[in-house]
Amino acid sequence: MVEKFTQNSDVKLIVEEKQIMPSQFKRFLGRKGIFSLVRNAEELSNQIYPFFFGSDDITYIQQLMQTTANYKKSSIITLIPKNKEILSENFIDSINEEIQNYKIKNEKYKVENIYKDNEGNLHFKMIYAKKVKGNIELIKDKIKEVGVKISKTNDDTNKLIIDIRQNDTSDLKEFDLFISQINIAEDDLKLFDIEYITLDKLTKENKIKFYDKIIAHKYNGWKFIDVKSVSVCKGEDLEKEELDNDDDEEDGSSDVISVDELAGIRTAVLQGNSIRDSGIVKRFEKENFYFTSMSLKYLIQSTLEAFIIDINFKGTNNIKIDIIKTYGEDEKGNEILAILPSRQQEEIILKFQKEVCNIYESLL
């Protein structure tokens, strides 16, 4: 929420310095019925200088800027109540009560901004201090915040879904510790069981089919473009290798996967075939390797923006669904890194969360 008037000169400077890409700002103007034909940031900044932008406009502009450092990252787990007869609404209330009690105790994990929305979903922030080493090896505290949403599932059960907005794997590990401390009711009885989306529960064949189905799914308004990176793990040895095919971070150091081998996977996908049809994947299966992450690029057809989403099981027992890069176009129509609005990233994350859950459940 904007509480202070924003000067026109401030907005002009943001556009002129390309803190927001001109193509993004012109789309923002277009939604307000203002259409600009200028081609560069300086001309656009001069053009919009006389305009008045209201509170909602400035909030939206801030969202574009604030997402520059942090793309949306998420993980999801399922809570299954010990009381099989409890209604999901009452289950959420029970968890809310335990979180409120935990907050009063002033334990390691702080809880703030607890509220229920109009749909009955529970929201809060978990805050903790992480020990990090400084440049002179002094131990310092880094305060970290993890956004959490607890909601009902859509399958007429009393299970709950926890949407965790983590920044890294350490956030997930800390949240696991936090939720285990919440999971105690009267008489030291547990309130729920925790169910993770993990590759361990899938057969060898379905570990590959999981990613096959993700690639095959068609999203309204998005066009699948490419497989940008693949990570694999050897079954028993947990020997992990990774190859990144991103234009900005190409990594050919893996002895297991070469650039040509990744190209074989990409060719199979782009021809509409199963990734299992490629020779490299057949070799993976034979040698007991399976995928642990895959980064996929999609085009947003209405705006010609693009994003890369990473579906990742590395470093944790649970799945991570992260936006790792987003793209726009410069004045010449060339693709460049550009930040999508927070609300647009949120839409992407939620759609992939839903589809990942559906695919995973179908393969169990």
Short mmCIF file of N, CA and C in Angstrom, two decimals, residues 6-142:
data_model
loop_
_atom_site.label_atom_id
_atom_site.label_comp_id
_atom_site.label_asym_id
_atom_site.label_seq_id
_atom_site.Cartn_x
_atom_site.Cartn_y
_atom_site.Cartn_z
N THR A 6 3.84 10.06 -4.72
CA THR A 6 5.00 9.81 -5.58
C THR A 6 5.12 10.91 -6.62
N GLN A 7 6.28 11.51 -6.71
CA GLN A 7 6.52 12.58 -7.67
C GLN A 7 6.57 12.03 -9.10
N ASN A 8 6.10 12.82 -10.06
CA ASN A 8 6.19 12.43 -11.47
C ASN A 8 7.64 12.19 -11.88
N SER A 9 8.54 12.98 -11.32
CA SER A 9 9.95 12.84 -11.67
C SER A 9 10.50 11.48 -11.24
N ASP A 10 9.94 10.90 -10.16
CA ASP A 10 10.39 9.58 -9.70
C ASP A 10 9.99 8.51 -10.71
N VAL A 11 8.74 8.58 -11.18
CA VAL A 11 8.27 7.61 -12.16
C VAL A 11 9.05 7.76 -13.46
N LYS A 12 9.30 9.00 -13.86
CA LYS A 12 10.07 9.27 -15.07
C LYS A 12 11.46 8.63 -14.98
N LEU A 13 12.10 8.76 -13.82
CA LEU A 13 13.45 8.22 -13.64
C LEU A 13 13.44 6.69 -13.71
N ILE A 14 12.41 6.07 -13.13
CA ILE A 14 12.30 4.61 -13.15
C ILE A 14 12.25 4.10 -14.59
N VAL A 15 11.46 4.78 -15.42
CA VAL A 15 11.33 4.37 -16.83
C VAL A 15 12.60 4.68 -17.60
N GLU A 16 13.16 5.86 -17.37
CA GLU A 16 14.35 6.28 -18.11
C GLU A 16 15.54 5.37 -17.83
N GLU A 17 15.68 4.91 -16.58
CA GLU A 17 16.80 4.04 -16.20
C GLU A 17 16.50 2.57 -16.44
N LYS A 18 15.34 2.28 -17.03
CA LYS A 18 14.94 0.91 -17.36
C LYS A 18 14.86 0.01 -16.14
N GLN A 19 14.48 0.60 -14.99
CA GLN A 19 14.20 -0.25 -13.83
C GLN A 19 12.95 -1.08 -14.09
N ILE A 20 12.13 -0.62 -15.01
CA ILE A 20 11.04 -1.39 -15.60
C ILE A 20 11.23 -1.29 -17.11
N MET A 21 11.14 -2.41 -17.82
CA MET A 21 11.37 -2.39 -19.26
C MET A 21 10.28 -1.56 -19.96
N PRO A 22 10.65 -0.76 -20.96
CA PRO A 22 9.67 0.07 -21.68
C PRO A 22 8.48 -0.73 -22.21
N SER A 23 8.74 -1.94 -22.73
CA SER A 23 7.64 -2.75 -23.27
C SER A 23 6.63 -3.10 -22.18
N GLN A 24 7.12 -3.39 -20.95
CA GLN A 24 6.22 -3.68 -19.85
C GLN A 24 5.43 -2.44 -19.46
N PHE A 25 6.11 -1.29 -19.42
CA PHE A 25 5.43 -0.07 -19.01
C PHE A 25 4.38 0.34 -20.04
N LYS A 26 4.66 0.11 -21.32
CA LYS A 26 3.68 0.44 -22.36
C LYS A 26 2.45 -0.47 -22.26
N ARG A 27 2.64 -1.73 -21.87
CA ARG A 27 1.48 -2.61 -21.66
C ARG A 27 0.65 -2.12 -20.48
N PHE A 28 1.34 -1.66 -19.44
CA PHE A 28 0.66 -1.08 -18.27
C PHE A 28 -0.17 0.13 -18.70
N LEU A 29 0.41 1.00 -19.52
CA LEU A 29 -0.32 2.16 -20.02
C LEU A 29 -1.50 1.74 -20.90
N GLY A 30 -1.29 0.70 -21.72
CA GLY A 30 -2.34 0.23 -22.61
C GLY A 30 -3.58 -0.22 -21.86
N ARG A 31 -3.38 -0.83 -20.69
CA ARG A 31 -4.53 -1.26 -19.89
C ARG A 31 -5.31 -0.07 -19.34
N LYS A 32 -4.68 1.10 -19.35
CA LYS A 32 -5.35 2.32 -18.90
C LYS A 32 -5.88 3.14 -20.08
N GLY A 33 -5.77 2.56 -21.30
CA GLY A 33 -6.26 3.25 -22.49
C GLY A 33 -5.29 4.25 -23.06
N ILE A 34 -4.02 4.15 -22.67
CA ILE A 34 -2.98 5.06 -23.17
C ILE A 34 -2.03 4.24 -24.04
N PHE A 35 -1.90 4.61 -25.29
CA PHE A 35 -1.09 3.82 -26.22
C PHE A 35 0.09 4.66 -26.72
N SER A 36 1.28 4.15 -26.47
CA SER A 36 2.50 4.87 -26.83
C SER A 36 3.18 4.19 -28.02
N LEU A 37 3.66 5.01 -28.95
CA LEU A 37 4.33 4.50 -30.14
C LEU A 37 5.83 4.77 -30.12
N VAL A 38 6.34 5.35 -29.05
CA VAL A 38 7.78 5.64 -28.99
C VAL A 38 8.54 4.33 -28.83
N ARG A 39 9.84 4.35 -29.18
CA ARG A 39 10.61 3.12 -29.26
C ARG A 39 11.64 2.94 -28.16
N ASN A 40 11.98 4.01 -27.42
CA ASN A 40 13.03 3.83 -26.42
C ASN A 40 12.61 4.40 -25.07
N ALA A 41 13.40 4.07 -24.05
CA ALA A 41 13.05 4.41 -22.67
C ALA A 41 13.05 5.92 -22.43
N GLU A 42 14.01 6.63 -23.02
CA GLU A 42 14.09 8.07 -22.78
C GLU A 42 12.87 8.79 -23.33
N GLU A 43 12.47 8.45 -24.55
CA GLU A 43 11.29 9.07 -25.15
C GLU A 43 10.03 8.75 -24.35
N LEU A 44 9.93 7.49 -23.89
CA LEU A 44 8.76 7.08 -23.11
C LEU A 44 8.71 7.83 -21.79
N SER A 45 9.87 7.99 -21.14
CA SER A 45 9.90 8.69 -19.85
C SER A 45 9.46 10.14 -20.00
N ASN A 46 9.87 10.78 -21.09
CA ASN A 46 9.44 12.17 -21.35
C ASN A 46 7.95 12.23 -21.64
N GLN A 47 7.45 11.20 -22.31
CA GLN A 47 6.03 11.18 -22.69
C GLN A 47 5.12 11.04 -21.48
N ILE A 48 5.53 10.22 -20.51
CA ILE A 48 4.65 9.95 -19.36
C ILE A 48 4.88 10.93 -18.21
N TYR A 49 5.86 11.80 -18.34
CA TYR A 49 6.19 12.72 -17.24
C TYR A 49 4.99 13.54 -16.76
N PRO A 50 4.13 14.05 -17.65
CA PRO A 50 2.99 14.87 -17.17
C PRO A 50 1.86 14.05 -16.55
N PHE A 51 1.89 12.73 -16.69
CA PHE A 51 0.77 11.91 -16.25
C PHE A 51 0.70 11.84 -14.72
N PHE A 52 -0.53 11.72 -14.22
CA PHE A 52 -0.73 11.47 -12.79
C PHE A 52 -1.04 9.99 -12.58
N PHE A 53 -0.31 9.36 -11.69
CA PHE A 53 -0.53 7.95 -11.38
C PHE A 53 -1.06 7.84 -9.95
N GLY A 54 -2.19 7.14 -9.82
CA GLY A 54 -2.81 6.98 -8.52
C GLY A 54 -2.14 5.93 -7.65
N SER A 55 -2.71 5.71 -6.48
CA SER A 55 -2.13 4.79 -5.50
C SER A 55 -2.02 3.37 -6.05
N ASP A 56 -3.09 2.89 -6.72
CA ASP A 56 -3.06 1.53 -7.28
C ASP A 56 -2.00 1.41 -8.37
N ASP A 57 -1.85 2.47 -9.16
CA ASP A 57 -0.83 2.45 -10.22
C ASP A 57 0.57 2.35 -9.63
N ILE A 58 0.84 3.14 -8.61
CA ILE A 58 2.17 3.14 -8.00
C ILE A 58 2.46 1.80 -7.33
N THR A 59 1.44 1.22 -6.71
CA THR A 59 1.61 -0.11 -6.10
C THR A 59 2.01 -1.13 -7.15
N TYR A 60 1.35 -1.08 -8.31
CA TYR A 60 1.67 -2.01 -9.39
C TYR A 60 3.10 -1.79 -9.89
N ILE A 61 3.49 -0.53 -10.06
CA ILE A 61 4.85 -0.21 -10.50
C ILE A 61 5.87 -0.73 -9.49
N GLN A 62 5.57 -0.59 -8.20
CA GLN A 62 6.47 -1.09 -7.17
C GLN A 62 6.61 -2.61 -7.25
N GLN A 63 5.52 -3.30 -7.55
CA GLN A 63 5.58 -4.75 -7.67
C GLN A 63 6.52 -5.17 -8.79
N LEU A 64 6.48 -4.45 -9.89
CA LEU A 64 7.38 -4.77 -11.00
C LEU A 64 8.83 -4.63 -10.57
N MET A 65 9.11 -3.61 -9.78
CA MET A 65 10.49 -3.36 -9.36
C MET A 65 10.91 -4.32 -8.25
N GLN A 66 10.03 -4.60 -7.32
CA GLN A 66 10.38 -5.40 -6.16
C GLN A 66 10.64 -6.86 -6.51
N THR A 67 10.14 -7.34 -7.64
CA THR A 67 10.37 -8.73 -8.01
C THR A 67 11.68 -8.92 -8.75
N THR A 68 12.43 -7.85 -8.97
CA THR A 68 13.68 -7.96 -9.71
C THR A 68 14.64 -8.93 -9.05
N ALA A 69 14.80 -8.85 -7.74
CA ALA A 69 15.77 -9.68 -7.03
C ALA A 69 15.24 -11.07 -6.72
N ASN A 70 13.93 -11.21 -6.61
CA ASN A 70 13.36 -12.48 -6.16
C ASN A 70 12.21 -12.92 -7.05
N TYR A 71 12.46 -13.95 -7.84
CA TYR A 71 11.37 -14.58 -8.57
C TYR A 71 10.55 -15.41 -7.58
N LYS A 72 9.32 -15.69 -7.95
CA LYS A 72 8.45 -16.49 -7.09
C LYS A 72 8.97 -17.93 -6.99
N LYS A 73 9.08 -18.41 -5.76
CA LYS A 73 9.53 -19.78 -5.50
C LYS A 73 8.55 -20.42 -4.52
N SER A 74 8.26 -21.71 -4.73
CA SER A 74 7.25 -22.33 -3.89
C SER A 74 7.53 -23.80 -3.64
N SER A 75 6.86 -24.32 -2.63
CA SER A 75 6.83 -25.75 -2.37
C SER A 75 5.46 -26.06 -1.77
N ILE A 76 5.02 -27.30 -1.89
CA ILE A 76 3.71 -27.67 -1.36
C ILE A 76 3.79 -29.00 -0.61
N ILE A 77 3.08 -29.07 0.51
CA ILE A 77 2.94 -30.32 1.25
C ILE A 77 1.47 -30.50 1.62
N THR A 78 1.11 -31.70 1.98
CA THR A 78 -0.28 -32.02 2.34
C THR A 78 -0.34 -32.42 3.81
N LEU A 79 -1.36 -31.94 4.51
CA LEU A 79 -1.61 -32.33 5.89
C LEU A 79 -2.84 -33.23 5.93
N ILE A 80 -2.71 -34.38 6.58
CA ILE A 80 -3.81 -35.34 6.70
C ILE A 80 -4.20 -35.43 8.18
N PRO A 81 -5.42 -35.07 8.54
CA PRO A 81 -5.79 -35.03 9.96
C PRO A 81 -5.84 -36.42 10.58
N LYS A 82 -5.42 -36.50 11.83
CA LYS A 82 -5.54 -37.76 12.57
C LYS A 82 -7.01 -38.10 12.82
N ASN A 83 -7.81 -37.07 13.06
CA ASN A 83 -9.25 -37.24 13.22
C ASN A 83 -9.88 -37.31 11.84
N LYS A 84 -10.21 -38.49 11.38
CA LYS A 84 -10.71 -38.68 10.02
C LYS A 84 -12.09 -38.07 9.80
N GLU A 85 -12.80 -37.76 10.88
CA GLU A 85 -14.16 -37.23 10.75
C GLU A 85 -14.20 -35.71 10.75
N ILE A 86 -13.09 -35.07 11.03
CA ILE A 86 -13.10 -33.61 11.15
C ILE A 86 -13.32 -32.95 9.79
N LEU A 87 -14.09 -31.87 9.78
CA LEU A 87 -14.29 -31.10 8.56
C LEU A 87 -13.05 -30.26 8.27
N SER A 88 -12.81 -30.00 7.01
CA SER A 88 -11.61 -29.24 6.65
C SER A 88 -11.60 -27.86 7.28
N GLU A 89 -12.79 -27.22 7.40
CA GLU A 89 -12.86 -25.90 8.03
C GLU A 89 -12.41 -25.97 9.48
N ASN A 90 -12.86 -27.01 10.18
CA ASN A 90 -12.47 -27.17 11.58
C ASN A 90 -11.01 -27.56 11.71
N PHE A 91 -10.51 -28.30 10.73
CA PHE A 91 -9.10 -28.68 10.71
C PHE A 91 -8.21 -27.44 10.62
N ILE A 92 -8.58 -26.52 9.73
CA ILE A 92 -7.83 -25.26 9.61
C ILE A 92 -7.89 -24.48 10.91
N ASP A 93 -9.07 -24.44 11.54
CA ASP A 93 -9.21 -23.71 12.80
C ASP A 93 -8.33 -24.32 13.89
N SER A 94 -8.22 -25.65 13.92
CA SER A 94 -7.37 -26.31 14.91
C SER A 94 -5.91 -25.94 14.72
N ILE A 95 -5.48 -25.92 13.47
CA ILE A 95 -4.09 -25.54 13.19
C ILE A 95 -3.86 -24.07 13.53
N ASN A 96 -4.83 -23.23 13.22
CA ASN A 96 -4.74 -21.81 13.55
C ASN A 96 -4.58 -21.63 15.06
N GLU A 97 -5.34 -22.38 15.82
CA GLU A 97 -5.27 -22.29 17.28
C GLU A 97 -3.89 -22.69 17.79
N GLU A 98 -3.33 -23.76 17.23
CA GLU A 98 -2.00 -24.20 17.67
C GLU A 98 -0.92 -23.19 17.29
N ILE A 99 -1.07 -22.57 16.12
CA ILE A 99 -0.10 -21.55 15.71
C ILE A 99 -0.19 -20.33 16.63
N GLN A 100 -1.41 -19.94 16.99
CA GLN A 100 -1.58 -18.82 17.91
C GLN A 100 -0.95 -19.13 19.27
N ASN A 101 -1.13 -20.36 19.75
CA ASN A 101 -0.53 -20.75 21.02
C ASN A 101 0.99 -20.75 20.93
N TYR A 102 1.51 -21.21 19.81
CA TYR A 102 2.96 -21.23 19.61
C TYR A 102 3.51 -19.81 19.60
N LYS A 103 2.79 -18.90 18.97
CA LYS A 103 3.23 -17.50 18.88
C LYS A 103 3.39 -16.89 20.26
N ILE A 104 2.50 -17.20 21.16
CA ILE A 104 2.54 -16.64 22.51
C ILE A 104 3.79 -17.10 23.26
N LYS A 105 4.25 -18.31 22.97
CA LYS A 105 5.40 -18.88 23.69
C LYS A 105 6.72 -18.20 23.33
N ASN A 106 6.73 -17.43 22.23
CA ASN A 106 7.95 -16.72 21.81
C ASN A 106 9.11 -17.69 21.61
N GLU A 107 8.87 -18.70 20.81
CA GLU A 107 9.87 -19.72 20.53
C GLU A 107 10.83 -19.26 19.43
N LYS A 108 11.62 -20.20 18.90
CA LYS A 108 12.62 -19.88 17.88
C LYS A 108 12.00 -19.24 16.65
N TYR A 109 10.87 -19.79 16.21
CA TYR A 109 10.22 -19.29 15.00
C TYR A 109 9.15 -18.27 15.39
N LYS A 110 9.24 -17.10 14.81
CA LYS A 110 8.24 -16.06 15.05
C LYS A 110 7.13 -16.18 14.01
N VAL A 111 5.93 -15.85 14.41
CA VAL A 111 4.78 -15.91 13.51
C VAL A 111 4.11 -14.54 13.47
N GLU A 112 3.90 -14.02 12.28
CA GLU A 112 3.29 -12.71 12.12
C GLU A 112 2.24 -12.74 11.02
N ASN A 113 1.40 -11.71 11.04
CA ASN A 113 0.39 -11.49 9.98
C ASN A 113 -0.51 -12.70 9.77
N ILE A 114 -1.02 -13.25 10.87
CA ILE A 114 -1.94 -14.39 10.75
C ILE A 114 -3.35 -13.88 10.43
N TYR A 115 -3.95 -14.44 9.39
CA TYR A 115 -5.33 -14.07 9.07
C TYR A 115 -5.96 -15.14 8.18
N LYS A 116 -7.29 -15.15 8.16
CA LYS A 116 -8.04 -16.01 7.25
C LYS A 116 -8.69 -15.14 6.19
N ASP A 117 -8.59 -15.58 4.94
CA ASP A 117 -9.20 -14.81 3.86
C ASP A 117 -10.68 -15.17 3.71
N ASN A 118 -11.34 -14.58 2.72
CA ASN A 118 -12.78 -14.79 2.54
C ASN A 118 -13.14 -16.22 2.18
N GLU A 119 -12.17 -16.98 1.67
CA GLU A 119 -12.41 -18.37 1.31
C GLU A 119 -12.05 -19.34 2.43
N GLY A 120 -11.66 -18.81 3.58
CA GLY A 120 -11.34 -19.65 4.72
C GLY A 120 -9.91 -20.16 4.75
N ASN A 121 -9.06 -19.69 3.85
CA ASN A 121 -7.66 -20.10 3.84
C ASN A 121 -6.89 -19.34 4.91
N LEU A 122 -5.92 -20.00 5.52
CA LEU A 122 -5.12 -19.41 6.59
C LEU A 122 -3.79 -18.94 6.03
N HIS A 123 -3.44 -17.68 6.31
CA HIS A 123 -2.19 -17.09 5.85
C HIS A 123 -1.36 -16.65 7.05
N PHE A 124 -0.05 -16.78 6.96
CA PHE A 124 0.85 -16.22 7.98
C PHE A 124 2.28 -16.19 7.45
N LYS A 125 3.13 -15.48 8.17
CA LYS A 125 4.55 -15.45 7.87
C LYS A 125 5.32 -16.12 9.01
N MET A 126 6.22 -17.02 8.65
CA MET A 126 7.14 -17.62 9.61
C MET A 126 8.48 -16.90 9.48
N ILE A 127 9.01 -16.42 10.59
CA ILE A 127 10.24 -15.65 10.58
C ILE A 127 11.27 -16.32 11.48
N TYR A 128 12.48 -16.43 10.99
CA TYR A 128 13.54 -17.03 11.81
C TYR A 128 14.88 -16.38 11.48
N ALA A 129 15.84 -16.56 12.38
CA ALA A 129 17.19 -16.02 12.19
C ALA A 129 18.12 -17.13 11.74
N LYS A 130 18.78 -16.90 10.63
CA LYS A 130 19.72 -17.88 10.10
C LYS A 130 21.15 -17.41 10.35
N LYS A 131 21.97 -18.29 10.90
CA LYS A 131 23.37 -17.96 11.14
C LYS A 131 24.14 -18.01 9.83
N VAL A 132 24.81 -16.92 9.51
CA VAL A 132 25.63 -16.88 8.29
C VAL A 132 26.99 -16.33 8.63
N LYS A 133 28.00 -16.72 7.87
CA LYS A 133 29.35 -16.24 8.09
C LYS A 133 29.59 -14.95 7.32
N GLY A 134 30.14 -13.96 8.01
CA GLY A 134 30.48 -12.70 7.36
C GLY A 134 31.82 -12.78 6.67
N ASN A 135 32.21 -11.68 6.08
CA ASN A 135 33.48 -11.64 5.34
C ASN A 135 34.68 -11.86 6.24
N ILE A 136 34.54 -11.58 7.53
CA ILE A 136 35.66 -11.77 8.45
C ILE A 136 35.37 -12.94 9.39
N GLU A 137 34.55 -13.87 8.91
CA GLU A 137 34.25 -15.11 9.62
C GLU A 137 33.48 -14.87 10.92
N LEU A 138 32.89 -13.72 11.09
CA LEU A 138 32.05 -13.50 12.26
C LEU A 138 30.67 -14.07 11.98
N ILE A 139 30.07 -14.65 12.98
CA ILE A 139 28.74 -15.22 12.82
C ILE A 139 27.70 -14.12 12.96
N LYS A 140 26.87 -13.99 11.97
CA LYS A 140 25.84 -12.97 11.98
C LYS A 140 24.47 -13.62 11.77
N ASP A 141 23.45 -12.92 12.19
CA ASP A 141 22.08 -13.39 12.00
C ASP A 141 21.47 -12.74 10.77
N LYS A 142 20.90 -13.57 9.91
CA LYS A 142 20.16 -13.07 8.76
C LYS A 142 18.69 -13.40 8.99
#
